[in-house]
XYZ file of C-alpha atoms in Angstrom:
555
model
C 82.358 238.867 100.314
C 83.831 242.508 100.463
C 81.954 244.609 103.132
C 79.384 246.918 101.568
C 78.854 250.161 102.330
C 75.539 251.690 101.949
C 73.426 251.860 99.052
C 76.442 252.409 96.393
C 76.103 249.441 93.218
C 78.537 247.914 91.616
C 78.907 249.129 87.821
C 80.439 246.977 85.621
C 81.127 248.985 81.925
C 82.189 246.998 78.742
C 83.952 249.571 76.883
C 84.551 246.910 73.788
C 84.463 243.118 73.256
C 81.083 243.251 72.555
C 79.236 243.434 68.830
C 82.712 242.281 67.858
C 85.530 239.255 68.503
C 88.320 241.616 69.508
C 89.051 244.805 71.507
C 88.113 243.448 74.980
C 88.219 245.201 77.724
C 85.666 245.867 80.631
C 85.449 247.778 83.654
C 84.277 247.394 86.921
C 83.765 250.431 89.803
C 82.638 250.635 92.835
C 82.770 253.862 94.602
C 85.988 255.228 94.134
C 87.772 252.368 92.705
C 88.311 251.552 88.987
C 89.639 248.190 88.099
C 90.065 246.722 84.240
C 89.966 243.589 83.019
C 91.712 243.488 79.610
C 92.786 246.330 77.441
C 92.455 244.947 74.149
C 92.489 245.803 70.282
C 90.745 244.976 67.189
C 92.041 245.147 63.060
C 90.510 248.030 60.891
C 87.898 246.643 58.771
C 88.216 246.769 54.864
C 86.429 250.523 55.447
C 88.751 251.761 57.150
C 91.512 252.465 54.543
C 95.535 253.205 56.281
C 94.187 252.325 59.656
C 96.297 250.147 61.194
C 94.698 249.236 64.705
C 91.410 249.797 66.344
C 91.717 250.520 69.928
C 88.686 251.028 72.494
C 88.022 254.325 73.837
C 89.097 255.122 77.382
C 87.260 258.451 78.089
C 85.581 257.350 81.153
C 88.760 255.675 82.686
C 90.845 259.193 81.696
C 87.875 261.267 83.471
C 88.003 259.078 86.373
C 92.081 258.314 86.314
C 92.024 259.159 90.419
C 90.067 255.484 91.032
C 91.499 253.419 88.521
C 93.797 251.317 90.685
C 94.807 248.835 87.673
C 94.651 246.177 84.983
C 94.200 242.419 85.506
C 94.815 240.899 82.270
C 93.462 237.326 81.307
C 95.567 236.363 78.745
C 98.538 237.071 75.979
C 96.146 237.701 72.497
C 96.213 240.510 70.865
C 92.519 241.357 71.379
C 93.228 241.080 75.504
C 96.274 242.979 75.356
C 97.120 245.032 72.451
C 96.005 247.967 73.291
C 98.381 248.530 76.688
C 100.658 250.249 75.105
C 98.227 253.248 74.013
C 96.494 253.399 76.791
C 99.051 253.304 79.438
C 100.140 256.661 78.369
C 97.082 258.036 79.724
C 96.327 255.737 82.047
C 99.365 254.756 84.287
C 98.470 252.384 86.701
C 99.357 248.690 87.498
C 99.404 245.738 85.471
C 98.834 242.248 87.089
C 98.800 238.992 84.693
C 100.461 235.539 84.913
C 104.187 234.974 83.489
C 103.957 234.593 79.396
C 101.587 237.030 79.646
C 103.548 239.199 81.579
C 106.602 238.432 79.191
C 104.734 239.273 75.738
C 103.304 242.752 77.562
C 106.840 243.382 78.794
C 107.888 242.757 74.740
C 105.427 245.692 73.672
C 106.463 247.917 76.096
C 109.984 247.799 75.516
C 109.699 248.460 71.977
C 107.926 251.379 73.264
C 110.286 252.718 75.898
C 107.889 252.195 78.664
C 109.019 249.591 80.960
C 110.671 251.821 83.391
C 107.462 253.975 83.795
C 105.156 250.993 84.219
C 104.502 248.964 86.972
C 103.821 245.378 86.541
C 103.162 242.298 88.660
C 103.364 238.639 87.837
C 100.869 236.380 89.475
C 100.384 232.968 89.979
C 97.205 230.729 89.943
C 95.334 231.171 93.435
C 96.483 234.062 94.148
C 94.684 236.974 94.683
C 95.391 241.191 94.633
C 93.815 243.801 96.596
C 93.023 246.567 94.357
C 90.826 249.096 96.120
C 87.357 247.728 97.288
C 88.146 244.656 94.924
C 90.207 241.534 95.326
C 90.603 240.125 92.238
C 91.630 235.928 91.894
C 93.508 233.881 89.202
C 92.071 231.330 88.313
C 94.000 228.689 85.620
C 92.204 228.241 82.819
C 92.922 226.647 79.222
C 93.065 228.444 76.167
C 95.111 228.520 72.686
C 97.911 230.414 74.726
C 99.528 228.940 77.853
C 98.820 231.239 81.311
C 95.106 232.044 80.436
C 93.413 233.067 83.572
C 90.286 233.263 84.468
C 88.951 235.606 87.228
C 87.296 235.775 90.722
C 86.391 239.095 91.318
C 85.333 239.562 94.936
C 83.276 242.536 95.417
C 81.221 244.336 98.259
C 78.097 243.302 95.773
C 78.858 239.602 95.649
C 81.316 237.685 93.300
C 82.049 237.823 89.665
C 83.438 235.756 87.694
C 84.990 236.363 84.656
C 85.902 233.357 82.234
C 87.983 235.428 80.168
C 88.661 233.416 76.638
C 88.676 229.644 77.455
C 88.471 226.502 76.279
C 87.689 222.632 78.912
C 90.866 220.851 77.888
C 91.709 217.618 80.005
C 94.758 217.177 78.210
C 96.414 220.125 77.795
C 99.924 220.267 75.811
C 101.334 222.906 78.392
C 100.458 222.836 82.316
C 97.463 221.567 83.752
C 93.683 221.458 83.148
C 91.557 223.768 83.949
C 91.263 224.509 87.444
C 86.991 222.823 87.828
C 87.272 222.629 91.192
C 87.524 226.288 91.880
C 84.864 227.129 89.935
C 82.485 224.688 92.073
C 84.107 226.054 94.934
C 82.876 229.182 93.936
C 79.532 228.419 92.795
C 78.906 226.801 96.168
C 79.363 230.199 98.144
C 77.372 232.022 95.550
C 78.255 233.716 92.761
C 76.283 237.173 91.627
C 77.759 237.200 87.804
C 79.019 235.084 85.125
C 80.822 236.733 82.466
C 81.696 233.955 80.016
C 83.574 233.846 76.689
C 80.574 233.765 73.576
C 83.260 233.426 70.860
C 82.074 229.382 70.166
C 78.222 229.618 71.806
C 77.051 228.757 68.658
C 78.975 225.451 68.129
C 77.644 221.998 69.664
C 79.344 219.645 71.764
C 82.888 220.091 73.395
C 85.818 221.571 72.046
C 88.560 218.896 71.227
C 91.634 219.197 73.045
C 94.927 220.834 71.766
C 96.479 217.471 71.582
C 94.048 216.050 68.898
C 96.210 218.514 66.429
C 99.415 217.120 67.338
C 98.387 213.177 66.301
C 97.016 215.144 62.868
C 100.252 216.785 62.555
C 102.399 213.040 62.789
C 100.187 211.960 60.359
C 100.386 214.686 57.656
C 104.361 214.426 58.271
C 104.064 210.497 57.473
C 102.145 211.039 54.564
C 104.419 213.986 52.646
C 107.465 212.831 54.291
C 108.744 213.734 50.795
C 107.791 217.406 50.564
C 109.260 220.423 52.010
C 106.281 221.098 54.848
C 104.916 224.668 55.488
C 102.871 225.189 58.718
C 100.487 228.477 58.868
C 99.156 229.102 62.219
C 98.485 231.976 64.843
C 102.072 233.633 66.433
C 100.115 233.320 69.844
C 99.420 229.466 69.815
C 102.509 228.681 71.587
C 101.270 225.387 71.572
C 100.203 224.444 68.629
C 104.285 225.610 67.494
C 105.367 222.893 70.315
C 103.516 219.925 68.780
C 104.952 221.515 65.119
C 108.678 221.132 66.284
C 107.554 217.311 68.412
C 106.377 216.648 65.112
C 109.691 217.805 63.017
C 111.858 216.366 66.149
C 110.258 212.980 65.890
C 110.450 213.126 61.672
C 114.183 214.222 61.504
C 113.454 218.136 60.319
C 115.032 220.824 61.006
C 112.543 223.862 61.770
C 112.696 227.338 60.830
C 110.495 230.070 62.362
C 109.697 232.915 59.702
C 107.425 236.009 60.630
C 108.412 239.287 63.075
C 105.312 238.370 65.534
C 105.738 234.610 65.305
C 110.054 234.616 65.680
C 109.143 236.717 69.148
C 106.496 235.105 70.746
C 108.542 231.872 70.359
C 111.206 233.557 71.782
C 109.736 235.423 74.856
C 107.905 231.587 75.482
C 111.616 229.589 75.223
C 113.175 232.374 77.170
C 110.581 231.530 79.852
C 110.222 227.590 80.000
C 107.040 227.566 78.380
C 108.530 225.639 75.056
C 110.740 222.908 74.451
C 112.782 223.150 71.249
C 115.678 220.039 71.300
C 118.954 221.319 70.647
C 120.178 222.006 67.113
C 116.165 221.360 66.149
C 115.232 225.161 64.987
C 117.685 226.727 62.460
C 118.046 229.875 61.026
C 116.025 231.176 57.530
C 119.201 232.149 55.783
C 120.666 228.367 56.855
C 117.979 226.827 54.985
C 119.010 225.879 51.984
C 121.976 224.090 53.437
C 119.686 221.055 53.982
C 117.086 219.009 51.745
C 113.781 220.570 51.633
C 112.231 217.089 52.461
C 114.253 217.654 56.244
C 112.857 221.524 56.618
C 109.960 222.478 58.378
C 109.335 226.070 58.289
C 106.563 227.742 60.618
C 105.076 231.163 59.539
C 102.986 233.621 60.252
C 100.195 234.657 57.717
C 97.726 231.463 58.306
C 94.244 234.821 58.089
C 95.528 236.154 54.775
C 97.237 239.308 55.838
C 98.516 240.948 53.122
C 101.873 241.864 54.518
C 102.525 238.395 56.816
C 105.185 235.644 55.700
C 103.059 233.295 53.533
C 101.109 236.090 51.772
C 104.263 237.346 50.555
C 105.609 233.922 49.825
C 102.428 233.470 47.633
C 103.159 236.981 45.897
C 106.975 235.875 45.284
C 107.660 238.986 47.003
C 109.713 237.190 50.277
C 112.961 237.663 50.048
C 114.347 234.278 51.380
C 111.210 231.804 50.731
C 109.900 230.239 47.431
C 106.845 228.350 46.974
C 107.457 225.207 44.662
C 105.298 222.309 43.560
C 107.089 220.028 45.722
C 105.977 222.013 48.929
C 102.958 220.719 51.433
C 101.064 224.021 53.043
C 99.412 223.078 56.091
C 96.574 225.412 57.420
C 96.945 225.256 61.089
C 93.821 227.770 61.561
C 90.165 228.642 60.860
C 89.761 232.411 59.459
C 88.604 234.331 61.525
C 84.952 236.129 60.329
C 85.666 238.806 57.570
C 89.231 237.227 56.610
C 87.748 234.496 54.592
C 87.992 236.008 50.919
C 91.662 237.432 51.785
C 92.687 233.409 52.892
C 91.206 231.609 49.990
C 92.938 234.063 47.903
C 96.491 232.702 49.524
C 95.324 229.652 49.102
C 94.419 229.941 45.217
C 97.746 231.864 44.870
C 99.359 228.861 46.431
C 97.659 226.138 44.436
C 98.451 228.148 40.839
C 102.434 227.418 42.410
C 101.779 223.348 42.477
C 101.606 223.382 46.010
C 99.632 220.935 47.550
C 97.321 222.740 50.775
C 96.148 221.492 53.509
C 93.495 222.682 55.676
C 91.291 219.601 57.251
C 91.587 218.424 60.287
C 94.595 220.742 61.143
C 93.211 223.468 63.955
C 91.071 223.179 67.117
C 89.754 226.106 68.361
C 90.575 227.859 71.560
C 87.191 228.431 72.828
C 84.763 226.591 74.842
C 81.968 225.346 72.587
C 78.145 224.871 74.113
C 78.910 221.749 76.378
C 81.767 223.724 77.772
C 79.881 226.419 78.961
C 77.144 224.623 80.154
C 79.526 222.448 82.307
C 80.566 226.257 83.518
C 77.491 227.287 84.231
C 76.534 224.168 86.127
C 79.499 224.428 88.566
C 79.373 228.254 89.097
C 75.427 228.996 89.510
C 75.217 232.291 88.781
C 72.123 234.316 89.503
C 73.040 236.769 86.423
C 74.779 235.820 83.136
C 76.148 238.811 81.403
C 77.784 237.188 78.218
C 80.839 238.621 76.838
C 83.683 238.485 73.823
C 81.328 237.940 70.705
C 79.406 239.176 68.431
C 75.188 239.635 68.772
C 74.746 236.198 67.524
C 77.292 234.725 70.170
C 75.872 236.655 72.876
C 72.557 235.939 72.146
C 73.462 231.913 71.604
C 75.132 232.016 75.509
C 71.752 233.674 76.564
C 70.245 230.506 75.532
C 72.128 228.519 77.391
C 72.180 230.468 80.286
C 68.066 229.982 80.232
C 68.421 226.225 79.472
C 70.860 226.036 82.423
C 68.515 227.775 84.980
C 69.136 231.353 85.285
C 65.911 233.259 84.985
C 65.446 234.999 81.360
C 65.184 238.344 83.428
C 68.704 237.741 85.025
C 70.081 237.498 81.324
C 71.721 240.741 79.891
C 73.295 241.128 76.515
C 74.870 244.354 76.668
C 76.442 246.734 74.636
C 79.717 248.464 74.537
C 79.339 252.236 76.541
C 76.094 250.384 78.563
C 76.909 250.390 82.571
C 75.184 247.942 84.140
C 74.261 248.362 87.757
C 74.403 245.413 90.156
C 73.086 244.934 93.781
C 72.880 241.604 95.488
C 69.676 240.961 94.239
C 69.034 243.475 91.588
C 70.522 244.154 87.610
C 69.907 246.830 85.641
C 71.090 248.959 82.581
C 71.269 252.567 84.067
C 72.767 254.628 81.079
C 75.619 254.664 78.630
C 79.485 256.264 78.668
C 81.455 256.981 76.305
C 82.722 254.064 74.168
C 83.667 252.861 70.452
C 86.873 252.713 68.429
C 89.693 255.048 68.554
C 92.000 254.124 65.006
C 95.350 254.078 65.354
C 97.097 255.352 62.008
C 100.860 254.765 61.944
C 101.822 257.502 65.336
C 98.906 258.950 65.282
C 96.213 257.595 67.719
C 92.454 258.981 67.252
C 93.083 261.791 64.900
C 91.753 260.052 62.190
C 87.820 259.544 62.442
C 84.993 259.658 60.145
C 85.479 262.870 58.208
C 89.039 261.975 57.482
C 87.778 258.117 56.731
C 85.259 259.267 54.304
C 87.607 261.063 52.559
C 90.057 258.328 52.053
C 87.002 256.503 50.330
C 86.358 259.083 48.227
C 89.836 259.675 47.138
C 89.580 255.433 46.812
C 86.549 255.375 44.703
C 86.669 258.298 42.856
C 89.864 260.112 42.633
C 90.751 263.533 42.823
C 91.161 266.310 40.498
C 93.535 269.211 41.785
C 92.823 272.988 39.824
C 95.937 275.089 40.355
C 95.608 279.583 39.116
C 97.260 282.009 40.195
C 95.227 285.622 40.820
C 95.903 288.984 40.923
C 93.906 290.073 43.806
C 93.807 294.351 42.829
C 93.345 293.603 39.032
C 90.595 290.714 39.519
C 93.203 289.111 36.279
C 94.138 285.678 36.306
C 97.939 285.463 35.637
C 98.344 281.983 35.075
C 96.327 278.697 34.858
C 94.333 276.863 35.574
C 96.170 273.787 35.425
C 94.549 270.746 36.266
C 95.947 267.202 37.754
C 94.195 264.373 38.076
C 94.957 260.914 39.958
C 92.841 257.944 40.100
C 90.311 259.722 38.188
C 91.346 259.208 34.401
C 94.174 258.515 32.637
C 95.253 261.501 31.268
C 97.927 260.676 28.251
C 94.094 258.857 26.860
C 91.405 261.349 27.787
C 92.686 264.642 26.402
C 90.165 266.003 25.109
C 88.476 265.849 28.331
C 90.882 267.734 30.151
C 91.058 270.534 27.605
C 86.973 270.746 27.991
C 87.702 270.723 32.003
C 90.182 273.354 31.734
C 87.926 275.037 29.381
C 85.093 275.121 31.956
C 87.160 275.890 34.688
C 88.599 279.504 32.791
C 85.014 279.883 32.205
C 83.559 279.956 35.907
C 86.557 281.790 36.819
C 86.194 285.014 34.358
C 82.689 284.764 35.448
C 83.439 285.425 39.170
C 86.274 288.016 38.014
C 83.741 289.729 35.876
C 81.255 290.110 38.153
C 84.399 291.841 40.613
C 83.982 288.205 43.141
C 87.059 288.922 45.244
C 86.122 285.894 48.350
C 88.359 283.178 47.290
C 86.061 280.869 49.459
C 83.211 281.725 46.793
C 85.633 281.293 43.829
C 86.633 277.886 44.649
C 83.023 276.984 45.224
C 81.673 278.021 41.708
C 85.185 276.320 40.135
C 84.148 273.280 42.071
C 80.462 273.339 41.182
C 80.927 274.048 37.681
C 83.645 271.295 36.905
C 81.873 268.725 39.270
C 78.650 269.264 37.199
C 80.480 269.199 33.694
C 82.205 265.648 34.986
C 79.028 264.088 35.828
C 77.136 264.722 32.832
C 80.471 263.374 30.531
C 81.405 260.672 32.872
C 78.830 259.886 35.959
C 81.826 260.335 38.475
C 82.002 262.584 41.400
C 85.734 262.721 42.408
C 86.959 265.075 44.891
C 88.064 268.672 43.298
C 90.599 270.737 45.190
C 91.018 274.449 43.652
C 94.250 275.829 44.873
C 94.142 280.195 44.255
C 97.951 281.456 44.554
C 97.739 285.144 44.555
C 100.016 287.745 43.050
């Protein structure tokens, strides 16, 4: 243990991953140093209309930038490390994670421009960086993306560890199993806090290893051997792709690898060793069609229903290279994720209408440890405090459980909440107060100007439309020179309603000589009695309430 110096705590700060699977990232200070685990982000809900990406709110680390000394990343997923890119523009410091997860970051900031201004370090299992008061340890762990880590962070307090997302896999299809041993290791000197992956507390048993997929996969190949074969599954699994293209290799097929985020993940993983593609296996989309589809494998993104991914647009007949035919076999390589389930059984009715034939049993395991998993964790690490992490409420609170059932006191159990800092001593926890936290959106360049005014006018505009009154004034005269003219969009169609709009524009001339009359020279005041009087006519004909915008040109 790190020498302590006097009465300071250790705070550790979740500033998202909690309430929520994605947008992970926590941080942990002592005195004047700031190190991050994770910088993660999250997709917009159906809510939040245009947003692209949620990303967590860094406040606290920009108001303490001096301490922050850097970010030790677990893992390549999107919800570990997608937010980088944003924040290191604020936040400069050091980036330490293991090689493919070095090599996907180093993808996202190139695209960016922002390799040259960031420095980065690639570490290795067992090894260790100082970072201020901290020394923070890799530890290997498994996951459904190769060089998952999880950490030992050694602080003046005690230790920490941090499981980051894993998974117990004895027979993994890339590298080694997860590294037990240093976990008992650990657990024998004493650890303070566990901070364990939630995402699968709620699931008995063990999770099945990552080869169990690849004897499914021979199997489905045997069986349509006949059929063109489609594979959906997550750009990330690295893999899951490898036992795709065994599969193919051992069948005869050629493979092609369809979707932006899928073609460079495979990529950045060949260009580093971490996939094995035999020579003249993977060919490319607009080579194809030189070969029978019953010797084509093609591997696409779009396996959670995204509109704009590969298969969605395959479904739509709106891809450019790729058409679905009865003769094809889809293969669901996936589980949606919560909230994508409606958008994913609509690609897969959309499919099904085509004559494909689906496929969705037996085809994924999941990358996360499931309840035997975690209690074999906490068993070999002995924490005296379990602060679950990565999940929402009802994962948290379903690790709590087995924390208790495992031995740690209920009054050493703490589900937190994103912006809660948690104070730690060696023999005390405690929630002290609250920083600033939540989601920033992320709206094409723009990061965080769009919030909840701007969001709750998008809905209105979505659900109601908007009628636009355009007159022109002459201020000294109080006479209205020309207008009003109204437009409408998403309100009513207005070739069909007419008569409506001549009883709008009626109303609106009406509330306007009535302010002129009466000498009303504010334009403010104007637009509010145009906007009161035509909101209150369209209510009574029609029970809508869509956004008015008067527009006063003056003369």
């Amino acid at each position: 243990m790190l020498k302590q110096t006097g009465n300071s705590k250790l705070k550790v700060i979740p500033l998202g991953g909690l309430e929520q699977i994605g947008m992970n990232m926590t941080v942990f200070e002592y005195e004047d140093s700031i190190i991050v685990v994770d910088c993660g982000l999250s997709f917009p809900s159906d809510d939040m209309l245009g947003i692209d990406l949620v990303i967590p709110d860094v406040t606290y680390l920009r108001d303490n930038i001096q301490k922050v000394k850097g970010f030790v990343i677990t893992h390549g997923h999107e919800d570990h490390i997608g937010a980088l890119p944003y924040v290191l523009q604020d936040i400069n410091v050091p980036v330490y994670a293991t090689k493919l997860t070095m090599g996907i970051i180093e993808h996202k900031l190139k695209e960016r421009g922002m390799t040259k201004s960031t420095k980065r370090k690639v570490m290795k299992y067992g090894q260790s960086v100082n970072l201020g008061c901290f020394r923070v340890e890799f530890i290997r762990t498994n996951h459904s993306i190769a060089d998952a880590a999880a950490f030992a962070i050694f602080t003046p307090v005690g230790t920490i560890v941090h499981t980051g997302d894993f998974k117990i896999d004895y027979t993994p299809v890339f590298g080694d199993p997860v590294d037990l041993p240093r976990f008992a290791e650990l657990g024998k000197k004493g650890v303070l806090a566990l901070m364990a992956d939630s995402t699968n507390a709620i699931r008995e048993g063990f999770t099945m290893s990552e080869r169990a997929v690849g004897r499914t996969f021979d199997r489905l190949f045997e069986e349509n051997k006949d059929r063109r074969i489609l594979v959906a599954t997550f750009a990330s699994n690295v893999d899951r792709v490898q036992q795709i293209i065994n599969s193919s290799y051992k069948y005869g097929r050629k493979v092609v690898v369809e979707g932006r985020s899928m073609v460079n993940i495979i990529g950045i993983a060949n260009e580093l060793g971490y996939i094995k593609i035999p020579d003249s296996t993977l060919v490319d989309i607009s080579q194809m069609n030189n070969y029978p589809p019953e010797k084509t494998v093609l591997i696409t993104t779009g396996s959670q229903g995204e509109s704009m991914a590969a298969l969605s647009r395959m479904a739509a007949d709106i891809h450019k290279k790729v058409s679905i035919n009865a003769n094809d076999a889809i293969i669901f390589s996936s589980t949606p994720i919560p909230g994508n389930e409606k958008a994913v059984a609509q690609v897969i009715n959309e499919l099904s209408a085509k004559g494909a034939k689906v496929i969705f049993q037996d085809t994924h395991v999941s990358g996360h440890a499931c309840r035997e998993d975690l209690k074999l964790i906490y068993s070999l690490v002995k924490p005296k405090f379990a602060l679950p992490v990565h999940g929402e409420y009802r994962h948290l609170m379903a690790q709590a459980d087995i924390a208790q059932e495992m031995g740690v006191p209920e009054e050493n159990i703490f589900i937190m909440r994103s912006g809660n800092v948690m104070e730690l001593t060696q023999d005390s926890a405690q929630v002290t107060g609250n920083v600033t936290a939540g989601p920033v959106l992320v709206d094409g360049l723009g990061v965080g100007d769009v919030g909840n005014i701007v969001l709750r006018d998008r809905q209105n505009l979505a659900q109601n439309g908007i009628i636009i009154v355009v007159l022109t004034l002459d201020r000294h005269n109080s006479e209205l020179l020309a207008g009003p003219d109204i437009v409408s969009r998403g309100f009513v169609y207005v070739r069909e309603s007419e008569n409506l709009m001549e009883e709008a524009h009626t109303v609106v001339e009406d509330a306007v000589q009535k302010c002129l009359d009466r000498k009303v020279s504010d334009w403010g005041k104007i637009k509010a009695v145009i906007r009161d009087s035509l909101s209150d006519y369209i209510w009574k004909k029609m029970k809508r309430n869509p956004m008015i915008l008067p527009i006063i040109m003056e003369i």
